[in-house]
PDB file of C-alpha atoms in Angstrom:
ATOM      1  CA  PRO A 107       0.076  -0.038   0.050  1.00 64.00           C
ATOM      2  CA  ASN A 108       1.017   3.477  -0.753  1.00 86.00           C
ATOM      3  CA  LEU A 109       0.551   5.025   2.861  1.00 86.00           C
ATOM      4  CA  SER A 110       2.546   7.915   4.280  1.00 87.00           C
ATOM      5  CA  PHE A 111       3.721   7.895   7.870  1.00 87.00           C
ATOM      6  CA  GLY A 112       1.532  10.592   8.643  1.00 83.00           C
ATOM      7  CA  GLN A 113      -1.699   8.746   7.351  1.00 85.00           C
ATOM      8  CA  PHE A 114      -0.629   5.710   8.904  1.00 90.00           C
ATOM      9  CA  MET A 115      -0.301   7.731  12.437  1.00 88.00           C
ATOM     10  CA  THR A 116      -3.944   9.256  11.465  1.00 86.00           C
ATOM     11  CA  ASP A 117      -5.491   6.059  10.918  1.00 90.00           C
ATOM     12  CA  PHE A 118      -3.917   4.246  13.938  1.00 91.00           C
ATOM     13  CA  ARG A 119      -5.242   7.012  16.179  1.00 90.00           C
ATOM     14  CA  ALA A 120      -8.548   6.591  14.696  1.00 89.00           C
ATOM     15  CA  ALA A 121      -8.519   2.871  15.415  1.00 92.00           C
ATOM     16  CA  LEU A 122      -7.463   3.545  19.183  1.00 90.00           C
ATOM     17  CA  VAL A 123     -10.753   5.778  19.518  1.00 89.00           C
ATOM     18  CA  LEU A 124     -13.219   3.585  17.167  1.00 89.00           C
ATOM     19  CA  LYS A 125     -12.004   0.156  18.079  1.00 90.00           C
ATOM     20  CA  GLU A 126     -14.109  -1.437  15.209  1.00 90.00           C
ATOM     21  CA  ASP A 127     -14.336  -5.232  14.978  1.00 89.00           C
ATOM     22  CA  THR A 128     -13.061  -5.313  11.470  1.00 90.00           C
ATOM     23  CA  GLY A 129     -11.474  -2.982   8.931  1.00 91.00           C
ATOM     24  CA  LEU A 130      -9.170  -0.333   9.101  1.00 91.00           C
ATOM     25  CA  TYR A 131     -10.159   1.518  12.357  1.00 91.00           C
ATOM     26  CA  GLY A 132      -9.989  -1.651  14.618  1.00 90.00           C
ATOM     27  CA  PHE A 133      -7.720  -4.207  15.949  1.00 91.00           C
ATOM     28  CA  LYS A 134      -9.886  -7.191  14.854  1.00 89.00           C
ATOM     29  CA  GLY A 135     -11.786  -7.393  18.184  1.00 85.00           C
ATOM     30  CA  ASP A 136      -8.432  -7.832  20.413  1.00 90.00           C
ATOM     31  CA  PRO A 137      -9.848  -7.147  23.889  1.00 90.00           C
ATOM     32  CA  VAL A 138      -6.394  -5.627  24.919  1.00 91.00           C
ATOM     33  CA  PHE A 139      -7.460  -2.392  23.335  1.00 89.00           C
ATOM     34  CA  ASP A 140     -10.740  -2.063  25.003  1.00 88.00           C
ATOM     35  CA  GLY A 141      -9.075  -0.958  28.324  1.00 89.00           C
ATOM     36  CA  LEU A 142      -7.800   2.183  26.589  1.00 88.00           C
ATOM     37  CA  LYS A 143      -9.653   5.109  27.739  1.00 90.00           C
ATOM     38  CA  VAL A 144     -10.070   8.235  25.273  1.00 88.00           C
ATOM     39  CA  LYS A 145      -9.475  11.546  26.659  1.00 89.00           C
ATOM     40  CA  THR A 146     -11.307  14.212  24.746  1.00 90.00           C
ATOM     41  CA  TYR A 147     -10.420  17.926  24.244  1.00 90.00           C
ATOM     42  CA  SER A 148     -13.241  20.230  24.706  1.00 89.00           C
ATOM     43  CA  GLY A 149     -11.484  23.676  24.323  1.00 85.00           C
ATOM     44  CA  SER A 150     -11.558  25.869  20.980  1.00 80.00           C
ATOM     45  CA  SER A 151      -7.849  26.378  20.287  1.00 82.00           C
ATOM     46  CA  ILE A 152      -4.823  24.530  21.004  1.00 84.00           C
ATOM     47  CA  HIS A 153      -1.151  24.455  19.604  1.00 85.00           C
ATOM     48  CA  ILE A 154      -0.068  20.868  19.209  1.00 83.00           C
ATOM     49  CA  LYS A 155       3.605  19.874  18.901  1.00 85.00           C
ATOM     50  CA  GLY A 156       4.741  17.742  15.976  1.00 80.00           C
ATOM     51  CA  GLY A 157       3.585  13.939  16.155  1.00 80.00           C
ATOM     52  CA  GLY A 158       0.850  15.068  18.751  1.00 84.00           C
ATOM     53  CA  SER A 159      -2.907  14.605  18.565  1.00 85.00           C
ATOM     54  CA  ILE A 160      -6.320  15.458  20.159  1.00 86.00           C
ATOM     55  CA  VAL A 161      -9.595  13.634  20.159  1.00 88.00           C
ATOM     56  CA  LYS A 162     -12.663  15.971  20.122  1.00 85.00           C
ATOM     57  CA  ALA A 163     -16.270  14.597  20.568  1.00 86.00           C
ATOM     58  CA  LEU A 164     -18.596  14.819  17.855  1.00 84.00           C
ATOM     59  CA  SER A 165     -22.246  14.118  17.515  1.00 86.00           C
ATOM     60  CA  SER A 166     -21.880  12.622  14.228  1.00 85.00           C
ATOM     61  CA  LYS A 167     -19.319  12.550  11.383  1.00 75.00           C
ATOM     62  CA  ASP A 168     -21.118  15.346   9.737  1.00 80.00           C
ATOM     63  CA  ASP A 169     -19.928  17.612  12.245  1.00 79.00           C
ATOM     64  CA  PHE A 170     -16.455  17.083  11.422  1.00 79.00           C
ATOM     65  CA  GLN A 171     -14.853  20.226   9.248  1.00 77.00           C
ATOM     66  CA  VAL A 172     -11.074  20.443   8.591  1.00 75.00           C
ATOM     67  CA  PRO A 173     -10.045  23.497  10.192  1.00 76.00           C
ATOM     68  CA  SER A 174      -9.386  26.350   7.623  1.00 80.00           C
ATOM     69  CA  ASP A 175      -6.221  27.814   9.500  1.00 80.00           C
ATOM     70  CA  LYS A 176      -4.246  24.396   9.630  1.00 74.00           C
ATOM     71  CA  GLY A 177      -0.816  24.115   8.536  1.00 72.00           C
ATOM     72  CA  ASP A 178       0.084  23.055   4.991  1.00 73.00           C
ATOM     73  CA  ASP A 179       1.382  19.609   6.415  1.00 66.00           C
ATOM     74  CA  VAL A 180      -1.832  18.776   8.565  1.00 63.00           C
TER      75      VAL A 180
END
């Protein structure tokens, strides 16, 4: 697969949150990942160092918007 390291990390972090039983965003039902607690960010602005990430709670995937002021490499 033609996958950049950045996209791999994005997909991995999504899997840590979603924990789907099959597919890209899960760990094939491995229960070891069920114990991980997701910490959500509720602020409105944040500076994240390289390699960092945050998780925001959304009511639905339609609530997501890519920030207009994000950097070119995000």
